[in-house]
Amino acid sequence: MTEGQEAAAQAVETAVEAAGNWARAGRHAGVAGAAIGVVAAGAAAGVAIERMTVGRGMRRRARLALDAAGPYGTLRGTPGAAIAEDGTELYYEVDEPGVESARPEKDGHPGKARNGKGAKADRSAKPVRGKEARAAQEAQSGLRKRLTAALGRRSAAPTVVFSHGYCLSQDAWHFQRSALRGTVRTVHWDQRSHGRSSRGHGQIDGTEPVTIDLLGRDLKAVLDAAVPEGPIVLVGHSMGGMTVMALADQFPEYVAERVVGVALIGTSAGRLSEVAFGLPSMGVKAFHWLAPGVLKALGWQREIVERGRRATADLFAGLIKRYSFGTPEKVDPGIARFGERLIEATPIDVVAEFFPAFAVHDKTEALVAYDAVPALVLAGESDLITPADHSRAIVEVLPDAELVCVPGAGHLVMLERPELVNEHLVSLVERASATARSSRHARA
């Protein structure tokens, strides 16, 4: 047997074993288990084909090289913790104006996430050189000068609070955090069971399922702890945008008094049970019917599933790229790998706990709470998870909002097109700062 044949045989054997792991995980899901078997078979075939041509060691070395290719996820601020209503500890960090660098962690990595997975970050950065780097630096410098001029007296300057999406962490805002760093006060927090926040106590003991309303109350706890006074600009991506809507739904008086601007990025106010996810029409209903049961079954078999995820890492990376970026072939490999690491750090049981909340999410009526403040609604035209039409529907309720639909961009638009997102975000903060000053003068 030649070396190539041996590699092929080993690839097939490993892939089939991975497929078996996924299938065993879905055994208790009834009909849903059959769907897992089909997915597992496809994963086995794809992994086997790739492993015939590229060795496992080479692929692993490539991932490690990408993990060290950029500073993505290494920005840190002053840490804090808010306590949710069920006792869950919610981790946040604050970047203060005039402070562009924070205390680095001892090993250059973020600490171990309390959801049970390590929220890894890049150990070192390779500098980007040439005209592209110079242009990026000049653009960022220009944005900071604009913000400094717009903010004026610090007493009226708003605090910008970022809420991340499903299966991500606060580090997903890396480029936006970098653009605003040292110029405006920002707060970045990890949703319950994500990043460095604790696992949701109500979910561990089974007393309360995850709901978007619960996440809205979590955000209120973070705001009370991290921003006890002063104007606020809320920025939410995907599930984070839904969290911002849930805050308005439950605390409209608070929003009217404190919030001076809002950005809803790649998100939806409802009807997510109708999203096709790029699937054929015949498969959409089946997916929405099967997915909750499949994920619940996988959550029960966490160890088996995590082994399967590691064994099918190449297929997993391909799926992440497809659903994260509109034009994955144009995304810097280091950024694509960063997005992959953010998602793969979320344990499968957490994925299962949160998923059912989206099917019943409906906050269209709550959006009117933000009608009186500057608003940015931004989406990727190629987003398969929260399609751009959902952002257009939001603007129907917020007719004065700025609508930006980015051609060729996908769900992680803030990573795929950071310069464009930063530009519109800075413009929002400028308008919100003017609103805050006007509001202060009106009360004086």
Coordinates of C-alpha atoms in Angstrom, one line a residue:
M1 CA 0.0 0.0 0.0
T2 CA 1.4 3.4 -1.0
E3 CA 1.8 6.3 1.4
G4 CA -1.1 8.1 -0.4
Q5 CA -3.3 5.0 -0.1
E6 CA -2.5 4.7 3.6
A7 CA -3.4 8.4 4.2
A8 CA -6.7 7.9 2.3
A9 CA -7.5 4.8 4.3
Q10 CA -6.7 6.6 7.6
A11 CA -8.8 9.6 6.5
V12 CA -11.8 7.4 5.8
E13 CA -11.5 5.5 9.0
T14 CA -11.2 8.7 11.1
A15 CA -14.1 10.4 9.3
V16 CA -16.3 7.4 9.7
E17 CA -15.5 7.3 13.4
A18 CA -16.5 11.0 13.6
A19 CA -19.8 10.3 11.8
G20 CA -20.4 7.5 14.3
N21 CA -19.9 10.0 17.1
W22 CA -22.4 12.4 15.7
A23 CA -24.9 9.6 15.0
R24 CA -24.6 8.2 18.5
A25 CA -25.2 11.7 19.9
G26 CA -28.4 12.0 18.0
R27 CA -29.7 8.5 18.8
H28 CA -32.2 9.7 21.5
A29 CA -33.7 12.4 19.2
G30 CA -36.1 10.1 17.4
V31 CA -36.7 11.4 13.9
A32 CA -34.2 14.1 14.5
G33 CA -31.5 11.4 14.9
A34 CA -32.0 10.5 11.2
A35 CA -31.1 14.0 10.3
I36 CA -27.9 13.8 12.3
G37 CA -27.0 10.6 10.5
V38 CA -27.3 12.3 7.1
V39 CA -25.2 15.2 8.3
A40 CA -22.7 12.8 9.7
A41 CA -22.4 10.9 6.5
G42 CA -21.8 14.1 4.6
A43 CA -19.2 15.2 7.1
A44 CA -17.4 11.9 6.8
A45 CA -17.3 12.1 3.0
G46 CA -16.0 15.7 3.0
V47 CA -13.4 15.1 5.7
A48 CA -12.2 11.9 3.9
I49 CA -11.7 13.7 0.6
E50 CA -9.8 16.6 2.1
R51 CA -7.6 14.3 4.2
M52 CA -6.5 12.4 1.1
T53 CA -4.9 15.6 -0.2
V54 CA -3.8 17.5 2.9
G55 CA -2.3 15.9 6.0
R56 CA -3.8 16.4 9.4
G57 CA -0.5 17.8 10.8
M58 CA -0.2 20.3 8.0
R59 CA -3.8 21.5 8.6
R60 CA -3.2 21.8 12.3
R61 CA 0.0 23.8 11.7
A62 CA -1.9 26.1 9.4
R63 CA -4.5 26.8 12.1
L64 CA -1.8 27.5 14.7
A65 CA -0.2 29.9 12.3
L66 CA -3.4 31.7 11.7
D67 CA -4.1 31.9 15.4
A68 CA -0.8 33.8 15.8
A69 CA -1.3 36.0 12.7
G70 CA -3.2 38.9 14.2
P71 CA -4.0 40.7 17.5
Y72 CA -7.7 39.7 17.2
G73 CA -9.4 39.3 20.5
T74 CA -6.5 40.6 22.7
L75 CA -7.9 44.0 23.6
R76 CA -8.7 44.1 27.3
G77 CA -10.2 46.7 29.6
T78 CA -10.9 47.2 33.3
P79 CA -12.9 44.1 34.4
G80 CA -16.1 44.1 36.3
A81 CA -19.1 41.9 37.1
A82 CA -22.8 42.4 37.3
I83 CA -25.1 39.9 39.0
A84 CA -28.2 38.8 37.1
E85 CA -31.5 38.2 38.8
D86 CA -30.8 34.5 39.1
G87 CA -27.4 35.0 40.5
T88 CA -25.5 34.5 37.3
E89 CA -22.3 36.5 37.1
L90 CA -22.0 38.6 34.0
Y91 CA -18.5 39.7 33.0
Y92 CA -17.9 43.1 31.4
E93 CA -14.9 45.3 30.6
V94 CA -14.7 49.1 30.5
D95 CA -12.4 51.1 28.2
E96 CA -12.1 54.7 29.6
P97 CA -11.4 57.8 27.4
G98 CA -7.7 58.7 27.3
V99 CA -6.6 55.1 27.9
E100 CA -5.7 53.3 24.7
S101 CA -4.1 50.2 26.2
A102 CA -5.2 48.1 29.1
R103 CA -3.5 45.8 31.5
P104 CA -2.4 42.7 29.4
E105 CA -3.1 39.3 30.7
K106 CA -0.2 37.3 31.9
D107 CA 0.1 34.9 29.0
G108 CA -1.3 37.1 26.3
H109 CA -4.5 35.1 26.2
P110 CA -7.9 35.9 27.7
G111 CA -8.7 34.0 30.8
K112 CA -10.5 30.7 30.8
A113 CA -14.2 31.3 30.0
R114 CA -16.5 30.4 32.7
N115 CA -18.9 28.6 30.3
G116 CA -16.4 25.8 30.4
K117 CA -14.4 26.5 27.2
G118 CA -11.2 28.5 26.9
A119 CA -11.8 31.8 25.1
K120 CA -8.5 31.8 23.3
A121 CA -6.9 34.8 21.8
D122 CA -3.9 35.3 19.6
R123 CA -0.6 35.2 21.3
S124 CA 1.3 37.6 19.1
A125 CA 0.7 39.8 16.1
K126 CA 2.5 40.1 12.8
P127 CA 2.5 43.7 11.7
V128 CA 0.7 44.6 8.5
R129 CA 2.9 46.6 6.3
G130 CA 2.6 48.9 3.3
K131 CA 0.0 51.2 1.9
E132 CA -2.9 49.2 3.2
A133 CA -1.7 49.5 6.8
R134 CA -1.0 53.2 6.4
A135 CA -4.4 53.8 5.0
A136 CA -6.1 51.9 7.8
Q137 CA -4.1 53.9 10.4
E138 CA -5.0 57.2 8.8
A139 CA -8.7 56.2 8.6
Q140 CA -8.7 55.2 12.3
S141 CA -6.9 58.4 13.3
G142 CA -9.5 60.4 11.3
L143 CA -12.4 58.7 13.1
R144 CA -10.9 59.4 16.5
K145 CA -10.4 63.1 15.6
R146 CA -14.0 63.3 14.5
L147 CA -15.2 61.7 17.8
T148 CA -13.0 64.0 19.9
A149 CA -14.5 67.0 18.2
A150 CA -18.1 65.7 18.4
L151 CA -17.9 64.6 22.1
G152 CA -16.9 68.0 23.4
R153 CA -17.1 68.2 27.2
R154 CA -16.8 64.8 28.7
S155 CA -19.8 65.3 31.0
A156 CA -22.1 65.0 28.0
A157 CA -20.3 62.3 26.2
P158 CA -22.2 59.0 26.0
T159 CA -21.0 55.6 27.1
V160 CA -21.2 53.1 24.2
V161 CA -22.3 49.6 25.3
F162 CA -21.7 46.6 23.0
S163 CA -23.9 43.5 23.1
H164 CA -22.6 40.5 21.1
G165 CA -24.4 37.8 19.3
Y166 CA -25.2 34.1 19.7
C167 CA -22.1 31.8 20.0
L168 CA -19.8 34.8 20.1
S169 CA -18.2 36.9 22.9
Q170 CA -17.4 40.6 23.5
D171 CA -14.2 40.0 21.4
A172 CA -16.3 39.9 18.3
W173 CA -16.3 43.7 18.5
H174 CA -12.5 43.8 18.1
F175 CA -12.3 46.3 15.3
Q176 CA -15.0 48.6 16.6
R177 CA -13.4 48.5 20.1
S178 CA -10.0 49.4 18.5
A179 CA -11.6 52.3 16.5
L180 CA -13.2 53.9 19.6
R181 CA -10.5 53.1 22.1
G182 CA -9.2 56.0 24.1
T183 CA -11.7 58.4 22.6
V184 CA -15.1 57.5 24.1
R185 CA -16.0 55.4 27.1
T186 CA -17.1 51.9 26.0
V187 CA -18.5 48.8 27.8
H188 CA -18.1 45.3 26.4
W189 CA -19.9 42.4 28.1
D190 CA -20.3 38.7 27.6
Q191 CA -23.9 37.3 27.5
R192 CA -24.7 34.6 30.1
S193 CA -23.0 31.3 29.3
H194 CA -20.8 33.0 26.7
G195 CA -17.2 34.2 26.9
R196 CA -16.1 34.9 30.5
S197 CA -19.6 35.1 32.0
S198 CA -20.8 32.3 34.2
R199 CA -23.2 29.6 33.0
G200 CA -26.7 30.7 33.5
H201 CA -27.8 29.5 37.0
G202 CA -31.4 29.2 35.9
Q203 CA -30.3 26.9 33.0
I204 CA -28.0 24.8 35.1
D205 CA -30.7 24.0 37.7
G206 CA -33.4 23.8 35.0
T207 CA -35.7 26.4 36.7
E208 CA -35.7 28.9 33.8
P209 CA -35.2 28.5 30.0
V210 CA -33.2 31.1 28.1
T211 CA -35.5 33.8 26.6
I212 CA -34.7 37.1 24.9
D213 CA -36.5 38.8 27.7
L214 CA -34.1 37.3 30.2
L215 CA -31.2 38.6 28.1
G216 CA -32.8 42.1 28.2
R217 CA -32.8 41.9 32.0
D218 CA -29.2 40.8 32.0
L219 CA -28.3 43.9 29.9
K220 CA -30.1 46.1 32.5
A221 CA -28.0 44.5 35.2
V222 CA -24.8 45.3 33.3
L223 CA -26.0 48.9 32.7
D224 CA -26.8 49.4 36.3
A225 CA -23.3 48.2 37.3
A226 CA -21.1 49.6 34.6
V227 CA -23.0 52.8 33.6
P228 CA -24.9 54.0 36.7
E229 CA -25.3 57.5 35.2
G230 CA -25.0 59.5 32.0
P231 CA -26.2 59.0 28.4
I232 CA -25.9 55.6 26.7
V233 CA -25.5 54.5 23.1
L234 CA -26.5 50.8 22.7
V235 CA -24.9 48.7 20.0
G236 CA -26.2 45.1 19.4
H237 CA -25.3 42.5 16.9
S238 CA -27.7 39.6 16.1
M239 CA -28.8 38.2 19.5
G240 CA -27.3 41.3 21.0
G241 CA -29.6 43.5 18.9
M242 CA -32.5 41.4 20.2
T243 CA -31.3 41.9 23.7
V244 CA -31.3 45.7 23.1
M245 CA -34.9 45.4 21.9
A246 CA -35.9 43.3 25.0
L247 CA -34.4 46.0 27.2
A248 CA -36.7 48.6 25.6
D249 CA -39.7 46.2 25.9
Q250 CA -39.3 45.8 29.6
F251 CA -37.7 49.1 30.7
P252 CA -39.2 51.8 28.3
E253 CA -38.9 54.5 30.9
Y254 CA -35.2 53.7 31.5
V255 CA -34.6 53.8 27.7
A256 CA -36.4 57.1 27.4
E257 CA -34.3 58.7 30.1
R258 CA -30.9 57.3 29.4
V259 CA -30.5 56.0 25.8
V260 CA -29.4 58.7 23.3
G261 CA -28.6 56.3 20.3
V262 CA -28.9 52.8 19.2
A263 CA -27.2 50.6 16.5
L264 CA -28.9 47.3 15.5
I265 CA -26.5 45.3 13.4
G266 CA -27.3 42.1 11.6
T267 CA -30.3 41.5 13.7
S268 CA -34.1 40.9 13.6
A269 CA -37.2 41.9 15.5
G270 CA -38.9 38.6 14.8
R271 CA -40.2 36.0 12.3
L272 CA -36.9 34.1 12.6
S273 CA -38.8 30.8 12.2
E274 CA -39.3 31.7 8.6
V275 CA -35.6 32.2 7.8
A276 CA -34.4 29.8 5.1
F277 CA -30.6 29.8 6.0
G278 CA -29.8 29.3 2.3
L279 CA -31.5 25.9 2.3
P280 CA -33.9 24.6 -0.5
S281 CA -37.5 25.4 0.2
M282 CA -38.4 21.8 0.9
G283 CA -35.7 21.7 3.6
V284 CA -36.6 24.9 5.5
K285 CA -39.6 23.5 7.3
A286 CA -37.8 20.3 8.1
F287 CA -34.9 22.2 9.6
H288 CA -37.0 24.4 11.8
W289 CA -38.9 21.3 13.0
L290 CA -35.9 19.1 13.6
A291 CA -33.3 21.6 14.8
P292 CA -34.5 22.1 18.4
G293 CA -34.7 18.4 19.0
V294 CA -31.4 17.7 17.4
L295 CA -29.6 20.4 19.4
K296 CA -31.2 19.2 22.6
A297 CA -30.0 15.6 21.9
L298 CA -26.5 16.9 21.1
G299 CA -26.5 18.9 24.4
W300 CA -27.2 15.7 26.3
Q301 CA -24.1 14.1 24.7
R302 CA -21.7 17.0 25.0
E303 CA -18.5 15.0 25.3
I304 CA -19.3 12.9 22.2
V305 CA -20.3 15.9 20.2
E306 CA -17.2 17.9 21.1
R307 CA -15.0 15.0 19.9
G308 CA -17.0 15.0 16.7
R309 CA -16.5 18.7 16.3
R310 CA -12.8 18.3 16.7
A311 CA -12.7 15.4 14.3
T312 CA -14.6 17.2 11.6
A313 CA -12.9 20.6 12.2
D314 CA -12.4 21.2 8.5
L315 CA -16.0 20.7 7.7
F316 CA -17.0 22.8 10.7
A317 CA -14.7 25.6 9.5
G318 CA -16.3 25.5 6.1
L319 CA -19.8 25.9 7.5
I320 CA -18.7 28.7 9.7
K321 CA -17.3 30.6 6.8
R322 CA -20.4 30.0 4.7
Y323 CA -22.8 31.4 7.4
S324 CA -20.5 34.1 8.8
F325 CA -19.2 35.8 5.7
G326 CA -20.9 36.9 2.4
T327 CA -17.7 36.5 0.4
P328 CA -15.5 34.2 2.4
E329 CA -12.9 33.9 -0.3
K330 CA -12.2 37.6 0.1
V331 CA -11.9 37.5 3.9
D332 CA -8.4 37.6 5.4
P333 CA -7.7 34.0 6.6
G334 CA -6.7 35.3 10.0
I335 CA -10.0 37.0 10.5
A336 CA -11.9 34.0 9.3
R337 CA -10.0 31.8 11.7
F338 CA -10.7 34.3 14.5
G339 CA -14.5 34.1 13.8
E340 CA -14.2 30.3 13.8
R341 CA -12.5 30.3 17.2
L342 CA -15.2 32.5 18.7
I343 CA -17.9 30.2 17.6
E344 CA -16.2 26.9 18.4
A345 CA -15.6 28.1 21.9
T346 CA -19.3 27.9 22.7
P347 CA -20.2 24.4 24.2
I348 CA -22.9 22.5 22.3
D349 CA -25.2 22.5 25.4
V350 CA -25.1 26.3 25.5
V351 CA -25.9 26.3 21.8
A352 CA -28.9 24.0 22.5
E353 CA -30.1 26.1 25.5
F354 CA -30.3 29.4 23.5
F355 CA -31.6 28.2 20.1
P356 CA -35.4 27.8 21.0
A357 CA -35.5 31.4 22.1
F358 CA -35.2 32.7 18.6
A359 CA -38.3 31.0 17.2
V360 CA -40.6 32.9 19.6
H361 CA -38.7 36.2 19.5
D362 CA -40.9 39.1 18.5
K363 CA -40.0 42.6 19.6
T364 CA -41.4 44.6 16.7
E365 CA -43.7 46.7 19.0
A366 CA -40.8 47.4 21.4
L367 CA -38.8 49.1 18.7
V368 CA -40.8 52.3 19.0
A369 CA -38.9 53.1 22.2
Y370 CA -35.9 54.0 20.0
D371 CA -37.8 56.1 17.5
A372 CA -36.9 59.3 19.3
V373 CA -33.1 58.8 19.2
P374 CA -30.5 58.5 16.4
A375 CA -30.5 55.0 15.1
L376 CA -28.3 52.9 12.8
V377 CA -29.7 49.7 11.3
L378 CA -26.9 47.9 9.4
A379 CA -26.9 44.4 7.7
G380 CA -25.0 42.4 5.1
E381 CA -27.0 41.8 2.0
S382 CA -25.7 38.2 1.9
D383 CA -26.6 37.4 5.5
L384 CA -28.1 33.9 5.7
I385 CA -28.9 34.0 9.4
T386 CA -30.7 37.4 9.9
P387 CA -31.4 38.4 6.3
A388 CA -31.2 42.1 5.3
D389 CA -34.9 42.1 4.8
H390 CA -35.3 41.8 8.6
S391 CA -33.3 45.1 8.9
R392 CA -35.5 46.7 6.3
A393 CA -38.5 45.6 8.4
I394 CA -37.0 47.3 11.5
V395 CA -36.6 50.6 9.6
E396 CA -40.3 50.4 8.7
V397 CA -40.9 50.9 12.5
L398 CA -38.0 53.3 12.8
P399 CA -38.4 55.5 9.7
D400 CA -35.8 58.0 10.8
A401 CA -33.1 55.4 11.3
E402 CA -30.1 55.2 9.0
L403 CA -30.3 52.0 7.0
V404 CA -27.1 50.5 5.6
C405 CA -27.2 47.2 3.6
V406 CA -23.7 46.2 2.7
P407 CA -23.4 44.4 -0.7
G408 CA -21.6 41.0 -0.5
A409 CA -21.3 41.0 3.3
G410 CA -22.6 38.3 5.6
H411 CA -23.7 37.8 9.2
L412 CA -20.4 38.8 10.8
V413 CA -20.3 42.1 8.9
M414 CA -18.4 43.9 11.7
L415 CA -15.5 41.5 11.0
E416 CA -15.9 41.2 7.3
R417 CA -16.3 45.0 6.6
P418 CA -14.9 46.7 9.8
E419 CA -13.9 50.0 8.2
L420 CA -17.4 50.6 6.8
V421 CA -19.1 49.6 10.1
N422 CA -16.7 51.8 12.1
E423 CA -17.5 54.8 9.9
H424 CA -21.2 54.5 10.4
L425 CA -20.8 53.7 14.1
V426 CA -18.7 56.9 14.6
S427 CA -21.3 58.9 12.7
L428 CA -24.0 57.5 15.1
V429 CA -22.0 58.4 18.2
E430 CA -21.5 61.9 16.8
R431 CA -25.3 62.3 16.4
A432 CA -26.0 60.7 19.7
S433 CA -23.5 63.1 21.4
A434 CA -25.4 66.1 19.9
T435 CA -28.7 64.6 21.2
A436 CA -27.1 64.2 24.7
R437 CA -26.0 67.8 24.8
S438 CA -29.4 69.0 23.6
S439 CA -31.1 66.9 26.3
R440 CA -28.8 68.3 29.0
H441 CA -29.5 71.9 27.9
A442 CA -33.2 71.2 27.8
R443 CA -33.1 70.0 31.4
A444 CA -30.9 72.8 32.6

